[in-house]
Amino acid sequence: MYPAQFDYRRAGSVDEALGLLQEHEDAKLMAGGHSLIPMMKLRLAQPPVVIDIGRLDELKGISEAGGSVRVGSLTTHADIAASDVLAAHCPVLAEAAGHIGDAQVRNRGTIGGNIAHADPGSDIPPVLVLLGASVHLQSPSGTRSVAAGDFFQDLLMTDVGEDEILTHVEAPALGAGTGAAYLKFEHPASGYAVVGAAASVTVQNGRCIAAGLVVGGVSATPTAVDVSSLVGSDLSDDAIAAAASGLDAEDPIGDIFASGDYRVHVGKVYGKRALAAARDRAS
Amino acid sequence: MAGVLGTSIKRREDPALITGRGKYTDDLKVEGMAHAAIVRSPYAHARIRGIDASAAEALPGVLAVLTARDVAAAGIPGVVPVGWLLPDLKTPAHPMIAADTVRHVGDAVAVVVAEDRYLARDAADRVAVDYEPLDAVADVVAALEDGAPAVHEEAPGNVAFDWEIGERESVDAAFASAAHTVELDLRNNRLIPHAIEPRAVLASYDSSTGEMTIHMTSQNPHVHRLLMTLASLGMPEHKVRIVAPEVGGGFGSKIHHYADEAIVGLCSMKLDRPVKWTATRTETNLTDAHGRDHSTHCALALDADGRITGLRVDTAAAMGAYLSTFAPAVPTYLYGTLMSGQYDIPAIHCHVTGVFTHTTPVDAYRGAGRPEATYVVERLMHLAGDATGLGPVEVRRRNFVPPDAFPYQTQVALAYDSGNYGPAMDRALEMIGYDDLKSEQASRRDNGGKQIGIGFSSYIEACGLAPSAVVGSLGAQAGQWESADVRVHPTASVTVYTGSSSHGQGHETTFSQIVADRLGIDPEAVEVIHGDTDLVQFGMGTYGSRSAAVGGSAIARSVDKIIEKGKKIAAHLLEASAEDLEYEDGSFRVAGSPDRSLALGDVALQAYLAHNYPDDLEPGLSATSFYDPANFTYPFGTHVCVVEVDTETGSIELLRYAAVDDVGNVINPMIVDGQLHGGLAQGIGQALWENAVYDESGQLVSGSLMDYAVPKIHNLIPFELDRTTTPCPHNPLGVKGVGEAGAIASPAAVVNAVVDALAPFGISHIDMPLTPEKVWRAVNS
């Protein structure tokens, strides 16, 4: 577990980090280091230069304004899980962050590093897709944002360009009458999600007016399930089960612990349970 | 000191360990130290056409690249030997460095030594080995099939040995007349030990003296020195010192003598410099001897009353690519001999085929043979409870060896010295609230949803490895006594030199309790030295739950010798007869004359001053013992596991785990409980999560902690522990051993619980580990 030779640079600002990225070909940004360093120790990644952005305070913090929450990319999972702002405005994101790894991992790992790594078993991506969050990126030529649903492109692949830094994510705050839940089927070895189901339900006058379900772990990227059949329904257990059974994955991923078929099955079960939990929280 | 035995005094080892001051092998730094990295085969089976090390040698800071050619040129034996033999055992050579053929992924083909460990790793990646890949076989059953790729030419059909115990004919007769029979095909899954501290070695050869000091992760430094000098490096035994500093766990994996440690020794000799190597986690998983890996067919015959009349077991046991140190003993002497369990079984036959496969060698791992035997017997007992309609409790109770039948001679060599099995089961039933659980189970069965199951495991183990007479009679050419040198200093403090080397068990605490109790002094006045072949007399080391029963008994015996010697000195000083002296609470007293006494300190001081001794009394107050036990010890108990199974996903949740163990007298209850907790975690881990998986080409696909699931604290539940106490009758302490009990009993308890939960689905067996997908598929098939 000894990484190959690499140079280490520490950026003092986002601008400096962007400059270093321009300067060093194939350089890698490091935030909490909890995805990159294991890859380097296994020599699966051998970047010639590591640019440490872990101390950039400008990329840390959680705030709410104008009906949306903003989470800086260097905010740790522990801070997200314990955030009062999120507890009030977007508790499902905090719930998912609390499922990541163990206490040490949550104390070091960051939301930006997590989603930039884009492990299919990560807990955050399905929640961001469910919420309709946007991912904000900065490059020397300016800033842009991309919808979470478009951000995750494939296994370990995202929309982040080589010259870009992920600065923050924004998600709409959950409104009145909306309940959301994240349920995780944990891999006993890695602690990643074999299946992670994120669901939301909005209820008005006893009727469902909106519902969403996104399942992680089944495919290379989060899989949105069409649960529109719930809109207008009374959210009965049967209606929820029928909606969740719509989960479909063309090329499900599998490993020695859980095959693709099994993941799809568990995705449906956990999707059902997440929707039911969201319903119970909505009322 | 009265009351010190049986007391949970805190571990004296812990302040250093928990504040980071413990010195492990990798913490050691010596002047001129270089670092080794080992080049390993990426193939399970291949011919080595050639090795080009020039790119590695060209890196500045690289000191040497050694291959099998250098082993041959050094004129040393250069092999890694097997330590325990069986009749007709095939013993193909295991070269330190593979010469022309590699036989498992991770087999060593070259070693690079460089000025730092990063550079050594970089250089190792530059060693170009030209392999011709060959067909490989990783599965123990597939390896026995006709036409399977051969691991060694010397072992046709990949058979390392063919061993049996018991009487086949009487078992056949029992089955022919049985009222009930149950049978089972099962796999005992292969496990990777995962000591927290990876294996490490620092070898320091000094050509000016011809001496070598090797610091290494060892459970038995003297055994390592013997094998290292005799078979690998060809050095005089007295020129080699092996030191085991703090050792961070082993579970058996640090008993064995490995190629890597010998390779690093060779590097040090060649370079005349200290050389260090610490395994990466990837390397430990590829090279630490694995555990278990059996394929077994077994069957039980019972009469109309549910009494067992016969047991038949046929096992294929993987040895891996080479025979590791103890490997042949594990599925034979430590497996077949345990097949009677807690039961009075009139006919038993166990046949074991040892099988070479293109995998990491398999050897003793916590429990070593006894978990596999317990799993066979206790899975069959669960099925027998169903088949006879007696249920899991009554079928066991009906077949227990009755308390008045001890000593009990089994049909498989072992003679149980003592036991009382009923009370342990009664207590376990009481703790778990069995009747309430049965009602709860019935109502869940009626209502659907998550099901609960209750599983039992009434286990026996043979601990205190290993009485020379018993294992000698089975064909082992070795016995396992233990040594202790106890020295009372002039000021009456004591140093114990024990051959039983600790790797985390708390020997220093418990051994000081033994001495303190027997001598009537404060445990703080006792120092315990272990793990250094230059300081300590030859010892056998720590494994097989033997340290208290064998190592502790050796200490007790030495203390008794000291008391006898002290009586002679005291008698001389008190002008009394030694026969009239008694020793109590730290004082020698003349019987019947309470005013005529001398404290241990007075006697100890005079033992060394010795200025007016009679001719027949030697100065000094110390004694050495080599204690060879009369028999194994036989801990036993009943464990009960309660699980909840989510039949929709196959997920299993542990609800309760109650364990009643009888480990004889207890020296330190806290340490005993700690051993049980650790063993239970490992056994439950085997049942639910752990699995070393090879693909068809022989690649270890669960080689990292991302895929190999060791239990984590949040996977487990608080264990409910209690004890009964049946002292061992044949050792001076009445202790039996506890290090492996948890790992031996628990796999069967967990699997029986899950199978019990799934009985309405017609499920009678699922192979370990019981992953959710396997359970779900069983429910839906």
PDB file of C-alpha atoms in Angstrom, chain B residues 12-13 246 502 505-513 523 526-530:
ATOM      1  CA  ARG B  12      -1.021  -4.230  32.583  1.00  0.00           C
ATOM      2  CA  GLU B  13      -0.306  -4.352  28.860  1.00  0.00           C
ATOM      3  CA  GLU B 246       4.428  -6.354  20.614  1.00  0.00           C
ATOM      4  CA  SER B 502       1.783 -13.306  23.877  1.00  0.00           C
ATOM      5  CA  GLN B 505      -3.926 -12.216  25.057  1.00  0.00           C
ATOM      6  CA  GLY B 506      -2.724 -10.578  28.248  1.00  0.00           C
ATOM      7  CA  HIS B 507      -0.166 -13.174  29.370  1.00  0.00           C
ATOM      8  CA  GLU B 508       1.704 -10.628  31.471  1.00  0.00           C
ATOM      9  CA  THR B 509      -1.411  -9.915  33.516  1.00  0.00           C
ATOM     10  CA  THR B 510      -2.742 -13.446  33.898  1.00  0.00           C
ATOM     11  CA  PHE B 511       0.629 -15.128  34.472  1.00  0.00           C
ATOM     12  CA  SER B 512       1.420 -12.594  37.186  1.00  0.00           C
ATOM     13  CA  GLN B 513      -1.909 -13.504  38.797  1.00  0.00           C
ATOM     14  CA  PRO B 523       0.891  -9.312  41.190  1.00  0.00           C
ATOM     15  CA  VAL B 526       5.847 -10.193  39.199  1.00  0.00           C
ATOM     16  CA  GLU B 527       7.378  -9.425  35.836  1.00  0.00           C
ATOM     17  CA  VAL B 528       6.656 -11.669  32.853  1.00  0.00           C
ATOM     18  CA  ILE B 529       9.203 -11.991  30.055  1.00  0.00           C
ATOM     19  CA  HIS B 530       8.361 -13.706  26.777  1.00  0.00           C
TER      20      HIS B 530
END
